[in-house]
C-alpha positions as semicolon CSV with decimal commas, in nm:
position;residue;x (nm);y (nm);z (nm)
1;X;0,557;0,898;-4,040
2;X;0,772;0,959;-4,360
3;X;1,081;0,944;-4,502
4;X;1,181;1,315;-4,434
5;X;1,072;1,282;-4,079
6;X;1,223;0,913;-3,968
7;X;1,534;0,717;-4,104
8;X;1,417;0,386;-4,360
9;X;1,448;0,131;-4,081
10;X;1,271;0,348;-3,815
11;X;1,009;0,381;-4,069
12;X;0,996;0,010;-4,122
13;X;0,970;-0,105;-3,721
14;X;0,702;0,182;-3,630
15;X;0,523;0,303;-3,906
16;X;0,193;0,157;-3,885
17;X;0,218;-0,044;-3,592
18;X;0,168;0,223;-3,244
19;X;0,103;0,041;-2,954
20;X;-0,203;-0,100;-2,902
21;X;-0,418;0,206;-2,699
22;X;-0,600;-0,043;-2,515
23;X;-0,340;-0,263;-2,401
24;X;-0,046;-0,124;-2,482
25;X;0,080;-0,431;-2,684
26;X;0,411;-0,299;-2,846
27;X;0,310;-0,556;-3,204
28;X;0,009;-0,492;-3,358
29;X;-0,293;-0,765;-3,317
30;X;-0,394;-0,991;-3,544
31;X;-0,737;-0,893;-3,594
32;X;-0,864;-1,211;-3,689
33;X;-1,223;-1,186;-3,775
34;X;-1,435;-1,142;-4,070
35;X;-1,707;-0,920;-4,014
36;X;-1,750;-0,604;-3,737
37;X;-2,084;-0,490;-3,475
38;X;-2,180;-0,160;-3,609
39;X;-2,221;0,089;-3,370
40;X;-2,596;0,148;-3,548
41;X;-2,754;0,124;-3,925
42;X;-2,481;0,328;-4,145
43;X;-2,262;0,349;-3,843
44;X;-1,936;0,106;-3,867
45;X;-1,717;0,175;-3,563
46;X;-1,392;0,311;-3,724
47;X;-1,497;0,236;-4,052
48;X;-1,495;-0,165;-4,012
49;X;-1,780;-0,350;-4,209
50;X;-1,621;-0,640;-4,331
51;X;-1,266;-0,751;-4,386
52;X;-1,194;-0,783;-4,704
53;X;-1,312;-0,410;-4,754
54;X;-1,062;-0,325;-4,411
55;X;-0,896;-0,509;-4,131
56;X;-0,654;-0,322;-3,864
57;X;-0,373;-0,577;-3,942
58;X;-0,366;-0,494;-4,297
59;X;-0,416;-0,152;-4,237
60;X;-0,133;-0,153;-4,041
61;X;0,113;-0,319;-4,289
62;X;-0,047;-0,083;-4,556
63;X;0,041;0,219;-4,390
64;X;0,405;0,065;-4,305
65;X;0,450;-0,015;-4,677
66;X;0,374;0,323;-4,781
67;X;0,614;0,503;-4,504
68;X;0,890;0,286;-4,640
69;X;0,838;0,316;-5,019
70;X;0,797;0,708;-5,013
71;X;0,449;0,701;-5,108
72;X;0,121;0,842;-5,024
73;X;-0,144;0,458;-5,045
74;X;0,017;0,138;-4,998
75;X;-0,216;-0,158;-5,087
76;X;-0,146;-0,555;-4,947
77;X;-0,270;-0,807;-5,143
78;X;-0,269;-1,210;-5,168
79;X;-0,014;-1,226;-5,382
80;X;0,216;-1,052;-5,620
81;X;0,021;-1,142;-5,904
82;X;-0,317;-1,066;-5,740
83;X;-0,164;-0,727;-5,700
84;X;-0,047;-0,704;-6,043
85;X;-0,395;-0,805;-6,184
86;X;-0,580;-0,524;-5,948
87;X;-0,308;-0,288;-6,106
88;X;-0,378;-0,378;-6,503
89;X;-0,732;-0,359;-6,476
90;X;-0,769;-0,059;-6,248
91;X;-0,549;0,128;-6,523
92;X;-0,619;-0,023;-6,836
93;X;-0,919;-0,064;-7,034
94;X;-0,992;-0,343;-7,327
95;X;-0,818;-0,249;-7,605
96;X;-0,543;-0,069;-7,443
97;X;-0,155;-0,154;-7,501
98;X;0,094;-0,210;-7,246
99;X;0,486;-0,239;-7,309
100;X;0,667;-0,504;-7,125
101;X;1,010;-0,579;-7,077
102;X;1,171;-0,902;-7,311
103;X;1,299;-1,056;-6,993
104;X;0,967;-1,035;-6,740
105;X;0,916;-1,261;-6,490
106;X;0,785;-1,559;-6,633
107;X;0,446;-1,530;-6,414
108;X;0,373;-1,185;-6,472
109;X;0,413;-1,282;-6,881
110;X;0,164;-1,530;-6,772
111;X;-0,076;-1,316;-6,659
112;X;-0,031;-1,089;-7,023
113;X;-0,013;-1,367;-7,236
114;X;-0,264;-1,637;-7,083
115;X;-0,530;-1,376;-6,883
116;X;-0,487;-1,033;-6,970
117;X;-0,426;-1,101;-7,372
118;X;-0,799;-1,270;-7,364
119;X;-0,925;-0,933;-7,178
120;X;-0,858;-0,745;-7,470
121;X;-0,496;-0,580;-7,352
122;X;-0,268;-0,599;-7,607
123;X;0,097;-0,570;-7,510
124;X;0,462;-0,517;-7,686
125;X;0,773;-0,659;-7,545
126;X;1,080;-0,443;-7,568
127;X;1,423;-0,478;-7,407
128;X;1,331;-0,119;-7,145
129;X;1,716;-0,056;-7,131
130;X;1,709;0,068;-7,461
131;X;1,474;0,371;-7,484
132;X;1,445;0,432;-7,846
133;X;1,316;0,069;-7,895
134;X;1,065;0,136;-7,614
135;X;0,940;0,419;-7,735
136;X;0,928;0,288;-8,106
137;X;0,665;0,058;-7,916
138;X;0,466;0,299;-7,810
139;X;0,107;0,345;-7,998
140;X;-0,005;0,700;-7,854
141;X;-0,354;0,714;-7,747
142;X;-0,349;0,365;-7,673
143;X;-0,051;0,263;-7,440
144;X;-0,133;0,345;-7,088
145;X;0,196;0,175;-6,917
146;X;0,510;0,104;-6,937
147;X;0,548;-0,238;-6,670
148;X;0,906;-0,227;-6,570
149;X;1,124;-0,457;-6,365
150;X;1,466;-0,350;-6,248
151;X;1,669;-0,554;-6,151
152;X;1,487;-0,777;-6,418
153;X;1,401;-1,163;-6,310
154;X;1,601;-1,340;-6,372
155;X;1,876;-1,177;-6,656
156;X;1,928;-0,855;-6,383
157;X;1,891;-0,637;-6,631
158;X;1,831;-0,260;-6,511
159;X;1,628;-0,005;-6,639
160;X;1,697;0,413;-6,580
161;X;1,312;0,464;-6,404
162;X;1,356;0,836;-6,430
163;X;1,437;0,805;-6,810
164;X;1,123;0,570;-6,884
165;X;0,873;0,774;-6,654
166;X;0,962;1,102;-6,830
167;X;0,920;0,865;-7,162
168;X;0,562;0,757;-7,044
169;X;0,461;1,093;-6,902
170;X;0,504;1,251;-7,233
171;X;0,264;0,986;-7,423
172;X;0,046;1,076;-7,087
173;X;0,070;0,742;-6,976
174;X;0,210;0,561;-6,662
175;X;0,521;0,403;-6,543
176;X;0,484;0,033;-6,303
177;X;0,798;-0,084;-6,128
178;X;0,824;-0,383;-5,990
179;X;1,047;-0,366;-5,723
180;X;1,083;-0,705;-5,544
181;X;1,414;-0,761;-5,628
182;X;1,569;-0,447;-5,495
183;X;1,332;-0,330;-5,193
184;X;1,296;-0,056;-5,073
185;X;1,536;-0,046;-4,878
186;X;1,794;-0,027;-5,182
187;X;1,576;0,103;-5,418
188;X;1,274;0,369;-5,397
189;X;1,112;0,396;-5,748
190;X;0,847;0,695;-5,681
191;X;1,120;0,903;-5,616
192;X;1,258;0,896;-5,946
193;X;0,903;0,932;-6,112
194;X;0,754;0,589;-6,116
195;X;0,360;0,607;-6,037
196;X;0,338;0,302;-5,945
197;X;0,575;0,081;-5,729
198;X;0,483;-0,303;-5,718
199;X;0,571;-0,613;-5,480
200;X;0,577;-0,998;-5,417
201;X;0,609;-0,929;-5,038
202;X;0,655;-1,304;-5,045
203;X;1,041;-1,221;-5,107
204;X;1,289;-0,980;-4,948
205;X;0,970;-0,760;-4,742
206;X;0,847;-1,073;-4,549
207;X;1,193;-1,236;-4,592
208;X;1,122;-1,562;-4,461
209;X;0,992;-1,784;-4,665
210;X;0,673;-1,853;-4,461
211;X;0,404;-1,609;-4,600
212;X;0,273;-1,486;-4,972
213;X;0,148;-1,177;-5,064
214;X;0,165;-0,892;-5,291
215;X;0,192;-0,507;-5,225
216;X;0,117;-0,192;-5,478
217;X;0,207;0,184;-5,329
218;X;0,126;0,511;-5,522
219;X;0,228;0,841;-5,479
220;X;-0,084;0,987;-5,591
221;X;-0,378;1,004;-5,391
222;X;-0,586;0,982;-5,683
223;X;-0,494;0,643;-5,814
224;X;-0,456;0,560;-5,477
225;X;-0,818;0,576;-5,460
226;X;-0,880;0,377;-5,752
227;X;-0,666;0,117;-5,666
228;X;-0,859;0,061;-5,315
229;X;-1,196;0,048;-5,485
230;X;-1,064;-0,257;-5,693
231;X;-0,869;-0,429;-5,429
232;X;-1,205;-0,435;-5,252
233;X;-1,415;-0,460;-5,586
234;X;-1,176;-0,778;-5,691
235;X;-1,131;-0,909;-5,323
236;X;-0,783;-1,043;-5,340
237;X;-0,680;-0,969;-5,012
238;X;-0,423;-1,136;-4,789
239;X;-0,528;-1,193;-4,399
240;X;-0,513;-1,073;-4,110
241;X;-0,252;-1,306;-4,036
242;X;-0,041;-1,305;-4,333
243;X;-0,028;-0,906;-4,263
244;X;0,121;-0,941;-3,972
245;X;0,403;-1,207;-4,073
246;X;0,492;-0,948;-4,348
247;X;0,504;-0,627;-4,154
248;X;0,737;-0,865;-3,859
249;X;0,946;-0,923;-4,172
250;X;0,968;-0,577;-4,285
251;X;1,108;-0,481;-3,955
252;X;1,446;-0,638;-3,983
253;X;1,439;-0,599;-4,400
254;X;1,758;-0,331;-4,331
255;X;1,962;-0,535;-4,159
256;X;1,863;-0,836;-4,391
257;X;1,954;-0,673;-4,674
258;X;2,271;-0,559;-4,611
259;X;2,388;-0,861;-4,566
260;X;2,249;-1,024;-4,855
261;X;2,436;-0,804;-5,047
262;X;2,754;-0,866;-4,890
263;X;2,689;-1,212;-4,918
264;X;2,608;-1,151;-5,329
265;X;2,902;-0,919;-5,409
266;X;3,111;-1,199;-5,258
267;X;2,957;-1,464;-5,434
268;X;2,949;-1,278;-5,780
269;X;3,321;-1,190;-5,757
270;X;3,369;-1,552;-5,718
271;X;3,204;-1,697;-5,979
272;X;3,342;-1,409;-6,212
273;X;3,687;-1,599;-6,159
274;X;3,562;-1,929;-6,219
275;X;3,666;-2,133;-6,506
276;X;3,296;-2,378;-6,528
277;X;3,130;-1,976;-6,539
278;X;3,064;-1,837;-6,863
279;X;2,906;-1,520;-6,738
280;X;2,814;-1,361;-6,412
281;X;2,486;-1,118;-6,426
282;X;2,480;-0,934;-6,175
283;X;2,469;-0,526;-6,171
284;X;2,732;-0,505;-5,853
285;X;3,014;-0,571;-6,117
286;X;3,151;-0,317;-6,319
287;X;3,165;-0,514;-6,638
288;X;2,798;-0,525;-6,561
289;X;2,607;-0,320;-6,915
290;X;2,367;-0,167;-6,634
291;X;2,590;-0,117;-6,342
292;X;2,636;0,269;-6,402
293;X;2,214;0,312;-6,376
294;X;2,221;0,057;-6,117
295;X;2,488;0,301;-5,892
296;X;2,255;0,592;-5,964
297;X;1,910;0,483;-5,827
298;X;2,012;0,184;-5,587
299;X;2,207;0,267;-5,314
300;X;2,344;-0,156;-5,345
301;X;2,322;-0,384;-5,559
302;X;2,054;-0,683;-5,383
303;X;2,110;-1,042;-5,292
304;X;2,003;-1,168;-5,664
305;X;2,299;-1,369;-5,876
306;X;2,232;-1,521;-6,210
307;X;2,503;-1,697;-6,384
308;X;2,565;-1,898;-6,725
309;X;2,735;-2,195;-6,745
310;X;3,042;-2,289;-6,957
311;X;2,908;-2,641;-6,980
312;X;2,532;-2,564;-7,119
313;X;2,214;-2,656;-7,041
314;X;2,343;-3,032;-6,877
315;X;2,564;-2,837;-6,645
316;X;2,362;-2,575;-6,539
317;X;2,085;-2,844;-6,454
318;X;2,330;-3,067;-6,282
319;X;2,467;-2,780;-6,042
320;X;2,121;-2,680;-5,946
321;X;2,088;-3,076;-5,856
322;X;2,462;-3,128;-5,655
323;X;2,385;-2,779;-5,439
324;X;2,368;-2,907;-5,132
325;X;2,364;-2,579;-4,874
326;X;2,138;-2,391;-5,141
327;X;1,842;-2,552;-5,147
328;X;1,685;-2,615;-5,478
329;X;1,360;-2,426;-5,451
330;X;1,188;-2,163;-5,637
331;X;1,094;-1,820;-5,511
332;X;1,381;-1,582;-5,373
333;X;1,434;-1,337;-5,069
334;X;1,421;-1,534;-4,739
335;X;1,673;-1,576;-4,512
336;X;1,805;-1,903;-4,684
337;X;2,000;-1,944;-4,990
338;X;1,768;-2,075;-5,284
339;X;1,935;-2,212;-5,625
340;X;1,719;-2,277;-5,952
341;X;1,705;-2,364;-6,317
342;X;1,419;-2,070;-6,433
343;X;1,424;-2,210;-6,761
344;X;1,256;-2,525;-6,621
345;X;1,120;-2,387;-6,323
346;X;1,025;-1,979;-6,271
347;X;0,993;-1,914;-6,644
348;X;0,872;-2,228;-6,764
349;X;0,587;-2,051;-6,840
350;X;0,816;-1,871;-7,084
351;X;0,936;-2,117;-7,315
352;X;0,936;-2,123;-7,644
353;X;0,806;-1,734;-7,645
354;X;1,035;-1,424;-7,727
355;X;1,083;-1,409;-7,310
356;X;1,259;-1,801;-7,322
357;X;1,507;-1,736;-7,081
358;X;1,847;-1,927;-7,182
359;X;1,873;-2,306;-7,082
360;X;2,216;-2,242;-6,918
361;X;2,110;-2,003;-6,681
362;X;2,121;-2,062;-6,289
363;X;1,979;-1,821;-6,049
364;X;2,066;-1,768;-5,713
365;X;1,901;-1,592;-5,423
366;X;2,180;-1,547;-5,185
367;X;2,084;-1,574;-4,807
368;X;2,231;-1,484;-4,475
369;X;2,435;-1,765;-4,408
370;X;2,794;-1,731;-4,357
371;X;2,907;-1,703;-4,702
372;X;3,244;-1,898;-4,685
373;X;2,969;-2,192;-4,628
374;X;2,787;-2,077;-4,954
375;X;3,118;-2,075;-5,156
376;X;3,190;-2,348;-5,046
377;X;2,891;-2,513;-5,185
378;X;2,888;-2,360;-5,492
379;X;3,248;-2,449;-5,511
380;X;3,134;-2,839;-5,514
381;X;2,844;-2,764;-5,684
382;X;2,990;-2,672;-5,978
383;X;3,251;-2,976;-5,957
């Protein structure tokens, strides 16, 4: 199945999951086992040896996540991050360089600064919307990828993928997009010359707040291949089980989505007029710095708010505390309405390092709830 064949949210309720040919079961099972009875010595029926090398669920929710991303190998992981670390050192070799964005989620600037850093990867942290600074980072012969995040967590800054994959392409290196804050369903990153397209399926894909993993599609079949070998090489895979809550979430991620973003573009518009708000960040506004790059490779603008305070740090901390409706949580994307401090919580990991994010920040991951009841919170919350 694929995008020139089937709609998106066709794609996302069948692609994958056929009915069951033995019983006809419209959902995939949940092949919950660990190991398979070969069929004889060198023999695997259908290929299954052992599930962390294959397991029909996954495969299922692999194949799904490929349909809807555009691509030709979609890989499911435990985690984001798991998926993230398969990625770096499937790609990248000690004593490689890697440039960042100077507003990266706080864990993956973990996983450079703290893990990857002690591998032997160096890496250079650039703002990405401002292409002559990233490519004054670049150290030909030794930078093998660009790691991009647009929308960016949690400043929503946005990043022209077409512009930075021709700019990695010409040093012949690749360009990583990490696309959990947009979806796919707003947002397809291959198509505009990303090689790489990466997930937390934790948020918006499984959309509940009741599974984690991580995701990776390619639209090569090439690194595809490479990328398989180390997800079974490494072994962090998610089960059987948390496959199949993610591809259940997938299926309604359209209809989600939409209205998180109606729900955001009210909420932004809001706080733009309100006099405790110092600044709204959020690329659905035309005073947004990105919005124009944002309207040419999204087709919305996502359920992500970040705001600033015109009382500081104390005030931002103290609205996170009075929200009452949004509950103070970390993590984004589910069907409920999340509020959070990241300079204390998300990107604590950033402080103190070029990435600190400011202390009068508040991010918001706008749900599905009836949004008068979510201004209305936000309208005591902010007192």
């Amino acid at each position: 199945m694929t995008v020139e064949s089937y709609g998106f949210d066709t794609l996302a309720i069948h692609a994958g999951q056929e009915p069951d040919p033995r019983t006809g079961a419209v959902v995939p099972p949940i092949y919950q086992t660990s190991t398979y009875a070969q069929d004889a010595v060198g023999a695997p029926r259908l290929g299954y040896e052992y599930s962390r090398s294959g397991n029909p669920t996954r495969d299922s929710l692999q194949e799904c996540l490929a349909a809807i991303e555009n691509g030709r190998r979609g890989l499911a992981f435990a985690s984001g991050l798991a998926a993230e670390d398969t990625l770096l050192r499937t790609v990248c070799r000690p004593g490689d360089h890697v440039v960042i964005p100077n507003d990266a989620y706080g864990g993956t600037f973990r996983l450079f600064s703290k893990v990857a850093e002690r591998w032997g990867l160096d890496w250079t942290a650039v703002p990405l919307d401002d292409i002559d600074a990233v490519r004054a980072a670049f150290r030909p012969g030794h930078t093998r990828l660009i790691w991009s995040e647009t929308p960016t967590n949690p400043l929503l800054n946005v990043n022209d993928i077409a512009l930075l994959a021709g700019l990695a392409h010409e040093y012949d290196a690749l360009l990583a997009v990490d696309n959990t804050f947009a979806s796919p369903y707003l947002q397809q990153p291959l198509a505009f010359g990303a090689d790489v397209v990466i997930h937390s399926t934790t948020k918006y894909l499984g959309g509940h707040s009741d599974v984690v993993g991580g995701a990776l599609v390619t639209a090569d079949a090439g690194l595809g291949e490479e990328l398989a070998f180390h997800q079974n090489a490494m072994g962090a895979v998610n089960g059987p089980f948390d496959a199949w809550l993610t591809l259940r979430g997938i299926k309604t991620l359209g209809v989600r989505m939409d209205r998180h973003c109606d729900n955001a573009e009210r909420i932004a518009a809001y706080l733009s007029e309100h006099r405790a708000v110092a600044e709204v960040l959020y690329p659905g506004l035309e005073t947004h710095r990105g919005h124009e790059v944002a309207a040419k490779q999204m087709s919305r603008f996502g359920g992500m708010v970040s705001f600033r305070t015109a009382g500081g740090p104390e005030q931002a901390v103290a609205v996170c505390n009075r929200a009452k409706l949004f509950v103070l949580a970390e993590s984004l994307g589910g069907v409920e309405s999340l509020i959070e401090h990241p300079g204390q919580m998300t990107h604590l990991s950033a402080a103190g390092s070029a990435l600190e994010v400011p202390a009068d920040l508040v991010r918001l991951s706008v749900g599905i709830e009836t949004v008068d009841d979510l201004l209305a919170d936000l309208e005591q919350a902010l007192g």
